[in-house]
Amino acid sequence: MFTNCSLGHCHIIVAVVLWSICVDSRKIRGISLSYKRFYRERKSFLCIDGSKMIPFDQVNDDYCDCMDGSDEPGTAACPTGRFYCTNLGYRSHYIPSSRVNDGICDCCDASDEYRSQTPCQNTCRNLGQRERAEVEGQTRVLGERLRLKQLLIEEGVLTWREKQAQLRDLQRVSDDLQTQLDDLRKEEARRKEEADALREREIGARETADNSPTSHYRPESPISVFKELDSNRDGSITVDEVQAKLSPVQDEEHALSEDEAVALLGGAHRVDLSRFEETLWTSLRTGDSVTIKGRRGVPGSLADEDPNIKAAVSAAEKASADLKRVEDAYETVYMEIRDLREKLSIDYGSEREFLFLHDQCFQLKVYEYIYELCPFSQVTQKSASGEVVSLGKWGSWAGPPENPYCQMRYESGEPCWQGPTRNTMVMLICGTETALRSVKEPSKCQYVMELQTPVSCQPALRQRGVHSEL
Amino acid sequence: MNSSNSILRTQRMGPLLVLWLAGCLSGTWAVDRGNFKTCDQSAFCKRQRALKPGQSPYRALLETLELTNTKLTLQLINDNNKVRLLLELYRLQGNMTRVKINELKPLKPRFEVPDVLINDPPTEPLSLLSRDENGVVLSLGADSQRLIVSAKPFRLDIMEGREVLLSLNSRGLLAFEHLRIRKDTLLCNYFHLSPLLFLPSLKAKEDEKVEDGMWEETFKSHTDSKPNGPSSISLDFSLPGVENVYGIPEHADSLKLKATDGGDPYRLFNLDVFQYEVFNPMALYGAIPVMLSHSAQRTMGIFWLNAAETWVDISSNTAGKTVFGQMLDYVQGSSETPQTDVRWISESGIIDVFIMLGPTPTDVFSQYASLTGTQAFPPLSALAYHQCRWNYNDQEDVAAVDQGFDDHDIPYDFIWLDIEHTDGKRYFTWDPHKFPQPKDMLQGLLDKRRKMVTIVDPHIKVDSSYKIHNEIRSKGFYVKSKDGGDYEGWCWPGNSGYPDFTNPEMRAWWASMFAYDQYEGSMENMYTWNDMNEPSVFNGPEVTMHKDALHGNWENRDLHNLYGLYVQRATAEGLIERSGGVERPFVLARAFFAGSQRYGAVWTGDNAAEWEHLKISIPMCLSLGLVGVSFCGADVGGFFKSPSTELLVRWYQTGAYQPFFRAHAHLDTPRREPWLFGPENTALIREAVRQRYALLPYWYQLFYHAHHSGQPVMRPLWVEYPQDTATFSMDDQFLLGRDLLVHPVTEEGARGVTAYLPGKGEVWFDVHTFQKHNGAQNLYIPVTISSIPVFQRGGSIISRKARVRRSSSCMEHDPYTLFVALSPKRFAQGELYIDDGHTFNFDKQKQFIHRRFSFANNALSSRNLAPGSQFTTFSWVEKIVILGASKPSKATLKTPDGKESQLEFEFDASMSVLTLRKPGVNAGLDWTVVLQ
């Protein structure tokens, strides 16, 4: 059902209308002027397919003699016959013979119901007027729409160039970053090696001094530290004791204020062992605020005291951070390039006229759902409860070969309960504004949207001949 | 517009339903058998089936025999427990016998099925031929038919001459569970009640052990409280000389019923079976407890009038024997007479059996029709093509589909709206967004002389802002649960109530809801579909109503299978009333019972887009036709799943020759309107539908006959060729009336079919090529995708309307073409029935035309078959095609006014087809064409 789409929204199809009706065709009902020659009144009538010769009075006698139905153009007798609605003032056309005298008005000139009880009015004049007005209106707006289309095409061209330039810039940045990355990787490796080497040496030295009672590497427990700080051995640590034994990390000479001490004890003036573990011990372990006077580093996880090691480690860390930063930048640029390339690889129409739709989204509310179409990206459905369901991701153009850009297919949306994945067909139609016009779900989870846009408008030349003998 | 996820979330289906569906759907497409009981899981069936053939404990107490003008009564006693039963025997007019057995003094009345018989069947006197201590012999009137009542053990035999036609309780399987007092309440209640009344049951207590499931039964999570305890009944029937039994629909099984030894019995219990399987005896949506037996000598019927859950066991002494084995028996002369034994088991109620003694198939149809009535005569348009889908989304969608048919020049008469058209599954309402102007939509269809069907299901959304619900609740019309409150269950709208359609006041109220001023947005071209009327209860036991739910004083257990009939009846009555009794209704229902034929059409429910389901549609509708329901069809294309294009085309071709012709599809399937499969397939479907429309005059005439005399429209071959044993199990082809034989192509990739053309010395004409074939042969027919093998019987005359238009109404005044197929003796006969196509005037005012066409002695004439009737038609005879003719020198048309005129004609010598050009006579007049 999606294979035929009209070229643009404005069906200006005004066919040839016979203006000379002085020709006597009244006798032979249901034929067009061009067929008149087959029905010249003679003694006999030759079926148009040449299959049979019948007496002329058997033409339109309500009995089908010819296989091709040509003897009964004005009655319903032949199953394959057709009846010509002249429809003066409007478009003439054929209807199947089975619609002659079936009680339903088919021709606007009422000529098909000449023997039925259904009263049909001749509405051709009104229809014609309405259509002409419509056509005129359409012609007027078509110019505007085509102008808009041109603008959008130009916009597309600009965007295209812009994007190309952007891509080139990004490529350059990427190359730069690549060079930096190479350097930084080397630097980082070197620093790391240095630090590791120093550290290894130090560990070796400490292992020899392992039995020393003052070793920094004796693992300290909260109990031992508690005991060390508990000068009066009363099983609790007071503000005084804190002030006496501890100092800020940055300034060993500076004494702690009472408030600072209280804060370190978690707001108390006196703490027992368990409370100590929750408060002061934690601060001591992190080692970034206070330390025990005369000591360096963090109890329990003592930092390298050797300034050489410290320097080497921090240099290695810095190199690592530098590398990470540039790697991130490279990654970002890489993604951008990829996205941009992907974007640029999409088929935006023969003149890239649909490029402007990229990065735009269109919404339409239908009953309780809000539908959103982001061309060349995805289609979603948002329910009143706010849940968003994917109705498909950009797939491909899906119009017929002669006009591929009149339909878009979005596929592989969220799977349906017990069924295939949701997909959406977007029909592009000609209109002034670019907007979503309708959403339907003809079968479960198969959506059809209409997107109107001036870009889908075609010049009037593409339509059938217009005659103005009306 | 729903995403299917949201369907599961919205009020449409409650969480229970989701669970239920998830259970049903997990992994497989097949039915979840675990949701439905086997005989073993149905306590009474298990108890009854445990009883094996043997000496019956029942004895007739001949001293209690009373014979009146209309019936014989006699008491039976069970020697094991001394409980007495009362037997009533009636000889009914039209060669039928009725056997009723009830408890002599039941604790409380047992349910007797109302509203199914169209009247109290008229009786004929029984006369006593002889009587001794062993029994009595009664005369059944004509044909030396006798009814023998044997006393000990009790049994009944119906004989004709020296032949036993049928025996009851010959295998001793009569079992009648008498009502009894619950043991745990016995001590406190017993002595307050009359001791005399309960003496038998008290005594019985000693003999009968209480078995599981007698007073309570649990299936899956559902407990059936069984306040009345065990109440089941059973009786066996033996049919000597019978090898073929048919009927007891609805089952997705072969036409000829199979022996059930070693498997489950056929089950009759109206159920909403999700994704049913073919070829098994499981219960489906409807139940008609009527079985036909057939042999080359005689056709008979057994009508077991009971609306409770019923199981039917069939065994046969020839089943399982190979043809060779049977032949060996024959040659050796050792063969016992073939015999089929049937046993009926029902959960409650009484034994009330009608034995229809035939002897011909036609007789049995008339006999059954005299009991339960005939097929409702549908509006002509209902016989045309129906386009349905769950769902046409909105008015715009309806308009587009309607236009699609015109654009592709395919006729149709009805477009259908499934549940999504309503405002939140509140029946009698419209979705305000999708169908804001239903009358505009209906007027649009009316302008094209087309019609619509909307769905009205019997479950009612429990919602205090819903008028229908409020009225039913306030009037107390809902079915009650065992505790006395309104019974509620889950269905499409979520929590739902179930109106008590067994209540005549409820039905009258329901009918009044179809009035044009009540059902807003309805118009005269809108008709009704009752789905889910088993009733379907998503969270109920076996997806239906609890058996202890109450319809007034009666439990659902007693009348379960009757519920669907009442729903359809009340709806049909509503459609009649809204037109002031003028218009014929059209109502489609899924559940049915004996007598449902009086109210409309049925279909075979939720089938699937599979070749097996296409094939099974033939035996399913044939089985229904045998027991009165002629207006039957299957969803064309298959409801679940998506058909291949070939299957869809073949299904249209088959459906075009089945009575109810409707395409339908599940919500989750892709669209499948006839034009969506490429121009070639559109053309194939168009051609199938056009064949249907051209043949509508014949369909209409067949339905008139079904309505008038109860003869089925779609018939197994054996109905017309009762002595041709080759036809007895045939169910891949069928007859329409007597005159058309249809062998649809139902095999994937078929390149040919073998059709059996019956009738020695008869001929059949291919309706498409006019080629003549001899009867009594298997004919191989090469087929292409466009083939629909159909044959017209030599000796028949069939009327068609060759001018196929957009809808059947558009063809009303069109002329007829007569197809005269000559027999080898150059004879033919046919009929034509015409009326206004939609009112009861044919019946009330005898406004119809009924003609007989006869061809004999080289003259074809039309004469009036109904002199008392009057109707004027514009239709005339446009063409006469005589098959198997020879070339005349001239053809003269004679009319009663004495005028004669010569007709032009053409003669095709290669096919012997003579075509008479334009006789032009009015179809309602007398005329004769003489060939010289």
PDB file of N, CA and C in Angstrom, chain B residues 451-509:
ATOM      1  N   LYS B 451     -23.481  -1.865   4.553  1.00  0.00           N
ATOM      2  CA  LYS B 451     -23.909  -1.969   5.945  1.00  0.00           C
ATOM      3  C   LYS B 451     -22.725  -2.169   6.882  1.00  0.00           C
ATOM      4  N   MET B 452     -23.033  -2.111   8.139  1.00  0.00           N
ATOM      5  CA  MET B 452     -21.979  -2.257   9.150  1.00  0.00           C
ATOM      6  C   MET B 452     -22.463  -3.186  10.250  1.00  0.00           C
ATOM      7  N   VAL B 453     -21.498  -3.846  10.873  1.00  0.00           N
ATOM      8  CA  VAL B 453     -21.782  -4.615  12.084  1.00  0.00           C
ATOM      9  C   VAL B 453     -20.880  -4.082  13.176  1.00  0.00           C
ATOM     10  N   THR B 454     -21.459  -3.800  14.344  1.00  0.00           N
ATOM     11  CA  THR B 454     -20.627  -3.435  15.492  1.00  0.00           C
ATOM     12  C   THR B 454     -20.746  -4.544  16.524  1.00  0.00           C
ATOM     13  N   ILE B 455     -19.712  -4.657  17.311  1.00  0.00           N
ATOM     14  CA  ILE B 455     -19.679  -5.737  18.297  1.00  0.00           C
ATOM     15  C   ILE B 455     -20.350  -5.282  19.583  1.00  0.00           C
ATOM     16  N   VAL B 456     -21.159  -6.167  20.144  1.00  0.00           N
ATOM     17  CA  VAL B 456     -21.753  -5.938  21.463  1.00  0.00           C
ATOM     18  C   VAL B 456     -21.589  -7.242  22.235  1.00  0.00           C
ATOM     19  N   ASP B 457     -20.645  -7.254  23.132  1.00  0.00           N
ATOM     20  CA  ASP B 457     -20.373  -8.463  23.898  1.00  0.00           C
ATOM     21  C   ASP B 457     -21.187  -8.455  25.188  1.00  0.00           C
ATOM     22  N   PRO B 458     -21.382  -9.644  25.760  1.00  0.00           N
ATOM     23  CA  PRO B 458     -22.247  -9.700  26.940  1.00  0.00           C
ATOM     24  C   PRO B 458     -21.571  -9.359  28.263  1.00  0.00           C
ATOM     25  N   HIS B 459     -20.256  -9.110  28.261  1.00  0.00           N
ATOM     26  CA  HIS B 459     -19.642  -8.711  29.539  1.00  0.00           C
ATOM     27  C   HIS B 459     -19.712  -7.190  29.637  1.00  0.00           C
ATOM     28  N   ILE B 460     -20.087  -6.705  30.797  1.00  0.00           N
ATOM     29  CA  ILE B 460     -20.368  -5.278  30.948  1.00  0.00           C
ATOM     30  C   ILE B 460     -19.391  -4.671  31.933  1.00  0.00           C
ATOM     31  N   LYS B 461     -18.733  -3.624  31.487  1.00  0.00           N
ATOM     32  CA  LYS B 461     -17.720  -2.981  32.339  1.00  0.00           C
ATOM     33  C   LYS B 461     -18.349  -2.480  33.640  1.00  0.00           C
ATOM     34  N   VAL B 462     -17.735  -2.875  34.724  1.00  0.00           N
ATOM     35  CA  VAL B 462     -18.210  -2.392  36.017  1.00  0.00           C
ATOM     36  C   VAL B 462     -17.668  -0.982  36.192  1.00  0.00           C
ATOM     37  N   ASP B 463     -18.552  -0.011  35.997  1.00  0.00           N
ATOM     38  CA  ASP B 463     -18.121   1.379  35.971  1.00  0.00           C
ATOM     39  C   ASP B 463     -19.355   2.219  36.255  1.00  0.00           C
ATOM     40  N   SER B 464     -19.332   2.907  37.374  1.00  0.00           N
ATOM     41  CA  SER B 464     -20.547   3.593  37.820  1.00  0.00           C
ATOM     42  C   SER B 464     -20.885   4.778  36.923  1.00  0.00           C
ATOM     43  N   SER B 465     -20.016   5.109  35.972  1.00  0.00           N
ATOM     44  CA  SER B 465     -20.399   6.188  35.058  1.00  0.00           C
ATOM     45  C   SER B 465     -20.902   5.625  33.727  1.00  0.00           C
ATOM     46  N   TYR B 466     -21.156   4.338  33.703  1.00  0.00           N
ATOM     47  CA  TYR B 466     -21.585   3.667  32.463  1.00  0.00           C
ATOM     48  C   TYR B 466     -23.064   3.297  32.619  1.00  0.00           C
ATOM     49  N   LYS B 467     -23.868   3.879  31.802  1.00  0.00           N
ATOM     50  CA  LYS B 467     -25.324   3.755  31.928  1.00  0.00           C
ATOM     51  C   LYS B 467     -25.783   2.297  31.920  1.00  0.00           C
ATOM     52  N   ILE B 468     -25.249   1.543  30.960  1.00  0.00           N
ATOM     53  CA  ILE B 468     -25.686   0.155  30.812  1.00  0.00           C
ATOM     54  C   ILE B 468     -25.423  -0.628  32.103  1.00  0.00           C
ATOM     55  N   HIS B 469     -24.231  -0.421  32.643  1.00  0.00           N
ATOM     56  CA  HIS B 469     -23.886  -1.110  33.891  1.00  0.00           C
ATOM     57  C   HIS B 469     -24.820  -0.685  35.019  1.00  0.00           C
ATOM     58  N   ASN B 470     -25.009   0.609  35.132  1.00  0.00           N
ATOM     59  CA  ASN B 470     -25.838   1.086  36.248  1.00  0.00           C
ATOM     60  C   ASN B 470     -27.248   0.525  36.179  1.00  0.00           C
ATOM     61  N   GLU B 471     -27.785   0.489  34.970  1.00  0.00           N
ATOM     62  CA  GLU B 471     -29.158  -0.019  34.854  1.00  0.00           C
ATOM     63  C   GLU B 471     -29.233  -1.502  35.182  1.00  0.00           C
ATOM     64  N   ILE B 472     -28.267  -2.262  34.671  1.00  0.00           N
ATOM     65  CA  ILE B 472     -28.301  -3.698  34.939  1.00  0.00           C
ATOM     66  C   ILE B 472     -28.153  -3.948  36.436  1.00  0.00           C
ATOM     67  N   ARG B 473     -27.228  -3.192  37.038  1.00  0.00           N
ATOM     68  CA  ARG B 473     -27.015  -3.381  38.470  1.00  0.00           C
ATOM     69  C   ARG B 473     -28.259  -2.994  39.254  1.00  0.00           C
ATOM     70  N   SER B 474     -28.825  -1.838  38.917  1.00  0.00           N
ATOM     71  CA  SER B 474     -29.952  -1.383  39.727  1.00  0.00           C
ATOM     72  C   SER B 474     -31.174  -2.269  39.527  1.00  0.00           C
ATOM     73  N   LYS B 475     -31.279  -2.864  38.365  1.00  0.00           N
ATOM     74  CA  LYS B 475     -32.421  -3.757  38.144  1.00  0.00           C
ATOM     75  C   LYS B 475     -32.136  -5.162  38.668  1.00  0.00           C
ATOM     76  N   GLY B 476     -30.937  -5.377  39.150  1.00  0.00           N
ATOM     77  CA  GLY B 476     -30.602  -6.712  39.674  1.00  0.00           C
ATOM     78  C   GLY B 476     -30.473  -7.748  38.582  1.00  0.00           C
ATOM     79  N   PHE B 477     -30.072  -7.317  37.393  1.00  0.00           N
ATOM     80  CA  PHE B 477     -30.047  -8.231  36.248  1.00  0.00           C
ATOM     81  C   PHE B 477     -28.724  -8.986  36.093  1.00  0.00           C
ATOM     82  N   TYR B 478     -27.761  -8.725  36.936  1.00  0.00           N
ATOM     83  CA  TYR B 478     -26.497  -9.443  36.778  1.00  0.00           C
ATOM     84  C   TYR B 478     -26.594 -10.868  37.320  1.00  0.00           C
ATOM     85  N   VAL B 479     -25.825 -11.757  36.738  1.00  0.00           N
ATOM     86  CA  VAL B 479     -25.620 -13.089  37.308  1.00  0.00           C
ATOM     87  C   VAL B 479     -25.007 -12.885  38.692  1.00  0.00           C
ATOM     88  N   LYS B 480     -25.396 -13.728  39.634  1.00  0.00           N
ATOM     89  CA  LYS B 480     -24.894 -13.581  40.996  1.00  0.00           C
ATOM     90  C   LYS B 480     -23.823 -14.636  41.289  1.00  0.00           C
ATOM     91  N   SER B 481     -22.901 -14.261  42.156  1.00  0.00           N
ATOM     92  CA  SER B 481     -21.921 -15.253  42.580  1.00  0.00           C
ATOM     93  C   SER B 481     -22.568 -16.139  43.643  1.00  0.00           C
ATOM     94  N   LYS B 482     -21.883 -17.180  44.039  1.00  0.00           N
ATOM     95  CA  LYS B 482     -22.492 -18.121  44.980  1.00  0.00           C
ATOM     96  C   LYS B 482     -22.833 -17.452  46.308  1.00  0.00           C
ATOM     97  N   ASP B 483     -22.152 -16.339  46.583  1.00  0.00           N
ATOM     98  CA  ASP B 483     -22.428 -15.646  47.839  1.00  0.00           C
ATOM     99  C   ASP B 483     -23.552 -14.634  47.703  1.00  0.00           C
ATOM    100  N   GLY B 484     -24.109 -14.498  46.530  1.00  0.00           N
ATOM    101  CA  GLY B 484     -25.273 -13.647  46.366  1.00  0.00           C
ATOM    102  C   GLY B 484     -24.978 -12.267  45.801  1.00  0.00           C
ATOM    103  N   GLY B 485     -23.711 -11.844  45.785  1.00  0.00           N
ATOM    104  CA  GLY B 485     -23.378 -10.541  45.198  1.00  0.00           C
ATOM    105  C   GLY B 485     -23.321 -10.660  43.689  1.00  0.00           C
ATOM    106  N   ASP B 486     -23.198  -9.514  43.004  1.00  0.00           N
ATOM    107  CA  ASP B 486     -23.073  -9.567  41.548  1.00  0.00           C
ATOM    108  C   ASP B 486     -21.793 -10.309  41.187  1.00  0.00           C
ATOM    109  N   TYR B 487     -21.920 -11.254  40.283  1.00  0.00           N
ATOM    110  CA  TYR B 487     -20.751 -12.008  39.826  1.00  0.00           C
ATOM    111  C   TYR B 487     -19.891 -11.085  38.976  1.00  0.00           C
ATOM    112  N   GLU B 488     -18.595 -11.060  39.249  1.00  0.00           N
ATOM    113  CA  GLU B 488     -17.704 -10.232  38.444  1.00  0.00           C
ATOM    114  C   GLU B 488     -16.513 -11.043  37.964  1.00  0.00           C
ATOM    115  N   GLY B 489     -16.075 -10.740  36.779  1.00  0.00           N
ATOM    116  CA  GLY B 489     -14.906 -11.425  36.229  1.00  0.00           C
ATOM    117  C   GLY B 489     -14.177 -10.486  35.282  1.00  0.00           C
ATOM    118  N   TRP B 490     -13.012 -10.936  34.835  1.00  0.00           N
ATOM    119  CA  TRP B 490     -12.229 -10.092  33.926  1.00  0.00           C
ATOM    120  C   TRP B 490     -12.530 -10.420  32.489  1.00  0.00           C
ATOM    121  N   CYS B 491     -12.738  -9.377  31.727  1.00  0.00           N
ATOM    122  CA  CYS B 491     -12.816  -9.566  30.283  1.00  0.00           C
ATOM    123  C   CYS B 491     -12.235  -8.321  29.635  1.00  0.00           C
ATOM    124  N   TRP B 492     -12.514  -8.072  28.383  1.00  0.00           N
ATOM    125  CA  TRP B 492     -11.866  -6.953  27.689  1.00  0.00           C
ATOM    126  C   TRP B 492     -11.889  -5.634  28.475  1.00  0.00           C
ATOM    127  N   PRO B 493     -13.023  -5.257  29.084  1.00  0.00           N
ATOM    128  CA  PRO B 493     -13.014  -3.946  29.735  1.00  0.00           C
ATOM    129  C   PRO B 493     -12.295  -3.949  31.079  1.00  0.00           C
ATOM    130  N   GLY B 494     -11.753  -5.084  31.519  1.00  0.00           N
ATOM    131  CA  GLY B 494     -11.291  -5.194  32.889  1.00  0.00           C
ATOM    132  C   GLY B 494     -12.403  -5.857  33.678  1.00  0.00           C
ATOM    133  N   ASN B 495     -12.630  -5.344  34.894  1.00  0.00           N
ATOM    134  CA  ASN B 495     -13.644  -5.980  35.730  1.00  0.00           C
ATOM    135  C   ASN B 495     -15.029  -5.829  35.097  1.00  0.00           C
ATOM    136  N   SER B 496     -15.735  -6.940  34.958  1.00  0.00           N
ATOM    137  CA  SER B 496     -16.998  -6.932  34.217  1.00  0.00           C
ATOM    138  C   SER B 496     -18.073  -7.718  34.946  1.00  0.00           C
ATOM    139  N   GLY B 497     -19.297  -7.282  34.721  1.00  0.00           N
ATOM    140  CA  GLY B 497     -20.449  -8.048  35.186  1.00  0.00           C
ATOM    141  C   GLY B 497     -21.046  -8.803  34.006  1.00  0.00           C
ATOM    142  N   TYR B 498     -21.832  -9.832  34.312  1.00  0.00           N
ATOM    143  CA  TYR B 498     -22.416 -10.662  33.265  1.00  0.00           C
ATOM    144  C   TYR B 498     -23.936 -10.667  33.430  1.00  0.00           C
ATOM    145  N   PRO B 499     -24.637 -10.001  32.524  1.00  0.00           N
ATOM    146  CA  PRO B 499     -26.091  -9.949  32.648  1.00  0.00           C
ATOM    147  C   PRO B 499     -26.689 -11.353  32.607  1.00  0.00           C
ATOM    148  N   ASP B 500     -27.742 -11.538  33.372  1.00  0.00           N
ATOM    149  CA  ASP B 500     -28.373 -12.857  33.403  1.00  0.00           C
ATOM    150  C   ASP B 500     -29.365 -12.962  32.247  1.00  0.00           C
ATOM    151  N   PHE B 501     -28.863 -13.427  31.117  1.00  0.00           N
ATOM    152  CA  PHE B 501     -29.702 -13.523  29.924  1.00  0.00           C
ATOM    153  C   PHE B 501     -30.760 -14.615  30.034  1.00  0.00           C
ATOM    154  N   THR B 502     -30.664 -15.451  31.067  1.00  0.00           N
ATOM    155  CA  THR B 502     -31.711 -16.473  31.206  1.00  0.00           C
ATOM    156  C   THR B 502     -32.994 -15.838  31.737  1.00  0.00           C
ATOM    157  N   ASN B 503     -32.871 -14.624  32.243  1.00  0.00           N
ATOM    158  CA  ASN B 503     -34.019 -13.922  32.797  1.00  0.00           C
ATOM    159  C   ASN B 503     -34.763 -13.181  31.677  1.00  0.00           C
ATOM    160  N   PRO B 504     -36.029 -13.539  31.430  1.00  0.00           N
ATOM    161  CA  PRO B 504     -36.743 -12.905  30.311  1.00  0.00           C
ATOM    162  C   PRO B 504     -36.862 -11.388  30.450  1.00  0.00           C
ATOM    163  N   GLU B 505     -36.947 -10.907  31.677  1.00  0.00           N
ATOM    164  CA  GLU B 505     -37.022  -9.445  31.860  1.00  0.00           C
ATOM    165  C   GLU B 505     -35.710  -8.797  31.447  1.00  0.00           C
ATOM    166  N   MET B 506     -34.617  -9.469  31.796  1.00  0.00           N
ATOM    167  CA  MET B 506     -33.299  -8.972  31.389  1.00  0.00           C
ATOM    168  C   MET B 506     -33.218  -8.939  29.868  1.00  0.00           C
ATOM    169  N   ARG B 507     -33.684  -9.993  29.223  1.00  0.00           N
ATOM    170  CA  ARG B 507     -33.593 -10.040  27.755  1.00  0.00           C
ATOM    171  C   ARG B 507     -34.431  -8.937  27.129  1.00  0.00           C
ATOM    172  N   ALA B 508     -35.583  -8.699  27.704  1.00  0.00           N
ATOM    173  CA  ALA B 508     -36.440  -7.651  27.149  1.00  0.00           C
ATOM    174  C   ALA B 508     -35.758  -6.298  27.293  1.00  0.00           C
ATOM    175  N   TRP B 509     -35.145  -6.081  28.444  1.00  0.00           N
ATOM    176  CA  TRP B 509     -34.437  -4.809  28.657  1.00  0.00           C
ATOM    177  C   TRP B 509     -33.269  -4.692  27.679  1.00  0.00           C
TER     178      TRP B 509
END
